[in-house]
PDB file of C-alpha atoms in Angstrom:
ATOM      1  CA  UNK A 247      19.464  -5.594   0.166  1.00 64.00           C
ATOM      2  CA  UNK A 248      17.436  -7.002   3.065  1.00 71.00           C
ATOM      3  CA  UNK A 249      16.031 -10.076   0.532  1.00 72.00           C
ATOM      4  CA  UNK A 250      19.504 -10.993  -0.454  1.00 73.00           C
ATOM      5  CA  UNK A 251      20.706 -11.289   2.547  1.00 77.00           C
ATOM      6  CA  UNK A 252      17.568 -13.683   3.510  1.00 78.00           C
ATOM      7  CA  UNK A 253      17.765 -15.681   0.156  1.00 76.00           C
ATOM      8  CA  UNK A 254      21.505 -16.416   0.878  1.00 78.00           C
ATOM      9  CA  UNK A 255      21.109 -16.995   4.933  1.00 82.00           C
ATOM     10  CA  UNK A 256      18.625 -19.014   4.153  1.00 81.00           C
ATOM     11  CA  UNK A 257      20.676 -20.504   2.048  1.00 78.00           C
ATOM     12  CA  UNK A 258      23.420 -21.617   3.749  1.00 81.00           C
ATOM     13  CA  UNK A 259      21.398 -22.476   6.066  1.00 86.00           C
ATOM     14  CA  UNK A 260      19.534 -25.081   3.707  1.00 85.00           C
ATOM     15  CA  UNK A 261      22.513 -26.105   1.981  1.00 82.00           C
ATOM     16  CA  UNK A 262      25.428 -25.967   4.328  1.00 84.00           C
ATOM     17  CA  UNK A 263      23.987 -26.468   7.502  1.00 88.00           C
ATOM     18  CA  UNK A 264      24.700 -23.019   8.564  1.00 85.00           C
ATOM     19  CA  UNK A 265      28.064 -23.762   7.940  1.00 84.00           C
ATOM     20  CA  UNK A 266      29.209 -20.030   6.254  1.00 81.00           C
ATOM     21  CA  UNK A 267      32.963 -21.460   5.555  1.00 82.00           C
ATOM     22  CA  UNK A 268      31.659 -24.017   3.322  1.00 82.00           C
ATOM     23  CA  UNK A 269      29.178 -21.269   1.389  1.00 77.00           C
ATOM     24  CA  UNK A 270      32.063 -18.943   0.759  1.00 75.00           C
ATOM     25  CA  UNK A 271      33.916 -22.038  -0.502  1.00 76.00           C
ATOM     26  CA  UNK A 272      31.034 -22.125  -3.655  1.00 70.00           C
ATOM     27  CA  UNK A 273      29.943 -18.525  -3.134  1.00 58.00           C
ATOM     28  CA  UNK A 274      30.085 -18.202  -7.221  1.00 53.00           C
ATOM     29  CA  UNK A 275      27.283 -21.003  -7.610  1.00 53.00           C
ATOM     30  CA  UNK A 276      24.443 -19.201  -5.125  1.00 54.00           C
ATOM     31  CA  UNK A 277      25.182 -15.500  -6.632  1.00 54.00           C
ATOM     32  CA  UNK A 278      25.249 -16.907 -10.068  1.00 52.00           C
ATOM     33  CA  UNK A 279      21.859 -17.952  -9.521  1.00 64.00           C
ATOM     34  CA  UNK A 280      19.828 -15.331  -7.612  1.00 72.00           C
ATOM     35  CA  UNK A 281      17.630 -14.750 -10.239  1.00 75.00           C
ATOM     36  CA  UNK A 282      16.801 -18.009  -9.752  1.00 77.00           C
ATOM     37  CA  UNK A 283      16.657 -18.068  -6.046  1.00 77.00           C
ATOM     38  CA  UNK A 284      14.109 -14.584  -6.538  1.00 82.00           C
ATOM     39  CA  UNK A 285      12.082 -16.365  -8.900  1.00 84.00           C
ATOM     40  CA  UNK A 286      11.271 -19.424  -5.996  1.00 83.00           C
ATOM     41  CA  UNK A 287      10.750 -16.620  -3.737  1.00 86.00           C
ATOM     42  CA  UNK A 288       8.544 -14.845  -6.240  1.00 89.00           C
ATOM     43  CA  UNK A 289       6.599 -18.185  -6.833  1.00 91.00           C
ATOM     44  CA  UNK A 290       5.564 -18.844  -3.320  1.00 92.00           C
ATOM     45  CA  UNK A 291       3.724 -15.383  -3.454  1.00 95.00           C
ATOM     46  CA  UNK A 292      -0.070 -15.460  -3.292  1.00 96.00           C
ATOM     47  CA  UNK A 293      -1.514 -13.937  -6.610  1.00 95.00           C
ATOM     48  CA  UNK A 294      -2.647 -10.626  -4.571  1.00 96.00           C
ATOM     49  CA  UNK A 295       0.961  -9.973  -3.469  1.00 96.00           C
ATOM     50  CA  UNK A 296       2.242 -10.276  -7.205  1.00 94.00           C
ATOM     51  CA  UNK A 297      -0.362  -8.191  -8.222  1.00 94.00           C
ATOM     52  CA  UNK A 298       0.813  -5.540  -5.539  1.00 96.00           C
ATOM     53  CA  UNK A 299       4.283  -6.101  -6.609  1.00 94.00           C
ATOM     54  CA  UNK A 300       3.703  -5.259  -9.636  1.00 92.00           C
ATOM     55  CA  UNK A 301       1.863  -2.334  -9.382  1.00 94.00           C
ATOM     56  CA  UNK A 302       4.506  -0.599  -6.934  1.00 95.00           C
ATOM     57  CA  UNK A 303       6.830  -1.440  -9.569  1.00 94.00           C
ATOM     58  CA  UNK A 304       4.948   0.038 -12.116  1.00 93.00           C
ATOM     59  CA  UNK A 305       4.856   3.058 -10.090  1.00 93.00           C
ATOM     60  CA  UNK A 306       8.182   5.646 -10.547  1.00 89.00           C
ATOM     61  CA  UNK A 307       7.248   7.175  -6.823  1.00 90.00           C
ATOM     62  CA  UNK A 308       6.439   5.470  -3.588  1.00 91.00           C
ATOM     63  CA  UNK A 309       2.466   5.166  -2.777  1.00 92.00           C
ATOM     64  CA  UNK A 310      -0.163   5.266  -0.407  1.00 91.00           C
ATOM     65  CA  UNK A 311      -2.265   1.985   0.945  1.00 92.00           C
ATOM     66  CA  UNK A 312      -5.438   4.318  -0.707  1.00 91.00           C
ATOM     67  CA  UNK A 313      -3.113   4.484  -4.162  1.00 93.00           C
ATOM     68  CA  UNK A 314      -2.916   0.661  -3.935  1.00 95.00           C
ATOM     69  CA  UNK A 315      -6.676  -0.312  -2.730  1.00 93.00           C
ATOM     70  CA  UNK A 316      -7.897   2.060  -5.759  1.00 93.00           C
ATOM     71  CA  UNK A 317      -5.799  -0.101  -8.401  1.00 91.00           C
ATOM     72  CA  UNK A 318      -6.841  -3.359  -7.026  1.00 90.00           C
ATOM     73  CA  UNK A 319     -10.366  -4.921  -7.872  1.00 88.00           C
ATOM     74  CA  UNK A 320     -13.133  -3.374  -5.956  1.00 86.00           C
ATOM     75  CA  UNK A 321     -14.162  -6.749  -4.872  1.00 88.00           C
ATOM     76  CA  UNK A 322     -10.871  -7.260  -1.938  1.00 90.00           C
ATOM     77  CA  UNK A 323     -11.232  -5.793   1.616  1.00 92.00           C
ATOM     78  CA  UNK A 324      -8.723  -3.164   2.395  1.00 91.00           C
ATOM     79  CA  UNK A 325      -7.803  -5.419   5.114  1.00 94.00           C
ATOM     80  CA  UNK A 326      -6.591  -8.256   2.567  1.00 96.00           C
ATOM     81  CA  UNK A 327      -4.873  -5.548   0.769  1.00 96.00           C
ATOM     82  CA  UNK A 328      -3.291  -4.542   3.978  1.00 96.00           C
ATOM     83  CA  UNK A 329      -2.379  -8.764   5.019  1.00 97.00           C
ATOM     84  CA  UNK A 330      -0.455  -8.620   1.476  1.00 97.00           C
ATOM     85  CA  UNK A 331       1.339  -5.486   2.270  1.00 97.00           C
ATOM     86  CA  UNK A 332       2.675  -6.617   5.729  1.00 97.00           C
ATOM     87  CA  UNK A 333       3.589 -10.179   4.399  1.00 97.00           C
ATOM     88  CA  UNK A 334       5.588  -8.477   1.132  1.00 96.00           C
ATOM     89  CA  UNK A 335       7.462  -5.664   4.038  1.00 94.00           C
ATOM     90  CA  UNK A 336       7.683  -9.298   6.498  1.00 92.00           C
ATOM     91  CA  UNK A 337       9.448 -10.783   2.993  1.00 89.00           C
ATOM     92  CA  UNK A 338      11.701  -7.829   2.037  1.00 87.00           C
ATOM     93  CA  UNK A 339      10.061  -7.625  -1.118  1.00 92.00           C
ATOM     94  CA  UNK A 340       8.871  -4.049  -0.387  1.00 94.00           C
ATOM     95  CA  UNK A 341       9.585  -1.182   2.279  1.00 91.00           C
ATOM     96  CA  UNK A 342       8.182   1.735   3.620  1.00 90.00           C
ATOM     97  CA  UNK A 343       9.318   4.801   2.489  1.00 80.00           C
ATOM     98  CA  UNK A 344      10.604   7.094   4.777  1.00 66.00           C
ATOM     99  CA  UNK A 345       7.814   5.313   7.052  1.00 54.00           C
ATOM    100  CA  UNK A 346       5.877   8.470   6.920  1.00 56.00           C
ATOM    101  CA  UNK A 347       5.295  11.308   4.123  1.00 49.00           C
ATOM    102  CA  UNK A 348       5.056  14.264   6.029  1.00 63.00           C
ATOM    103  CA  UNK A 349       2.385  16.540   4.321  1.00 66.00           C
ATOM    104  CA  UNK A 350      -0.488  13.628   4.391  1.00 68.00           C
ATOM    105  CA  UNK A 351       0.736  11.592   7.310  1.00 75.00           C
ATOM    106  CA  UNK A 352       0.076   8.585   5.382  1.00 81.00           C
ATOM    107  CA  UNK A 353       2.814   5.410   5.094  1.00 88.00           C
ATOM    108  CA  UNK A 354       4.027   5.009   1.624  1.00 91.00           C
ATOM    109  CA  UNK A 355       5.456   1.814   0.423  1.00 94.00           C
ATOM    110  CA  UNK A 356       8.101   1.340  -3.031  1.00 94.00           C
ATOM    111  CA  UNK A 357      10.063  -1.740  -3.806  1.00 92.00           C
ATOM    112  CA  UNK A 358      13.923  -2.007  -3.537  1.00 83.00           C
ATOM    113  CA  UNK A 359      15.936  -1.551  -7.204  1.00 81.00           C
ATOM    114  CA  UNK A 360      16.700  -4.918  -7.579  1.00 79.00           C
ATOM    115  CA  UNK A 361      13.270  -6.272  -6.702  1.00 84.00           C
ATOM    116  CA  UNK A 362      12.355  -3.865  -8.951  1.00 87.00           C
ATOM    117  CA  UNK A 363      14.912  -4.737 -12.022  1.00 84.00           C
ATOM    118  CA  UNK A 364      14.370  -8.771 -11.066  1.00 82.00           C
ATOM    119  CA  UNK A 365       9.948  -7.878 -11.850  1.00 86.00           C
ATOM    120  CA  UNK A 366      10.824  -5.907 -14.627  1.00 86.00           C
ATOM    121  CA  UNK A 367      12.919  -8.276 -16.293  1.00 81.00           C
ATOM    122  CA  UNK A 368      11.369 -11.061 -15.619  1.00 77.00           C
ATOM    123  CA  UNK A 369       7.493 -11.503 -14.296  1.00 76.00           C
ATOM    124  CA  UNK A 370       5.948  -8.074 -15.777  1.00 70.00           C
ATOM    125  CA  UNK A 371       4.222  -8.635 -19.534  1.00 65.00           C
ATOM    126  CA  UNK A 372       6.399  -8.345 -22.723  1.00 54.00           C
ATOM    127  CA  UNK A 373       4.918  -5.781 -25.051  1.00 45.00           C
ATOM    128  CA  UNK A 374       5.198  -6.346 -28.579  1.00 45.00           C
ATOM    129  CA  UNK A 375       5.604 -10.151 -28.168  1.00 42.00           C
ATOM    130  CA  UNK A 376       3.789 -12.888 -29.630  1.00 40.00           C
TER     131      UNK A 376
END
């Protein structure tokens, strides 16, 4: 997964000064915590890429930049909608699919299964709660 792999580069870059020995000395500590480390990453967000994130997760197939500009207020540009996109792909919190679906020609975009599980579980609504 292209976002773990930044969270713990970034990592050991933070906390050992790029030193990977000392990392895989207290490897247990910064996989133990990546829902933590996803949840800072998931902060920093602006409040259109959550929304985005959200909705791609709440999709079961990979969609269009049309499917996501039609779910989104009418009030956003498709070019903010498009900013979003290319800063969640720049992140690794989404991909492309296939980079092109070959019947429309149009790029579809679907989030990896553990960003997916990590939003599910954690930053989508709870139903049924009080």
């Amino acid at each position: 997964n292209p976002l773990a792999l930044k969270i713990v580069a970034a990592s050991i870059k933070d906390l050992f000064d790029g030193n990977v020995a000392e990392f895989v000395k207290h490897q247990t500590w910064i996989f133990g915590d990546f829902s933590e480390m996803l949840k800072q990453q998931f902060k920093r967000l602006s409040d259109l890429e959550k929304q985005i994130l959200r909705f791609l997760v709440s999709e079961a197939n990979a969609v269009s930049l049309e499917d996501v500009n039609n779910k989104l207020p009418e009030s956003l540009r498709t070019s903010e909608i498009m900013e979003a996109l290319r800063s969640l792909i720049h992140r690794d919190w989404i991909q492309t699919a296939s980079s092109k679906d070959k019947k429309s020609g149009q790029t579809l975009y679907m989030v990896q299964r553990l960003v997916k599980k990590y939003v599910e579980k954690y930053q989508l609504p709870k139903h049924g709660s009080s």
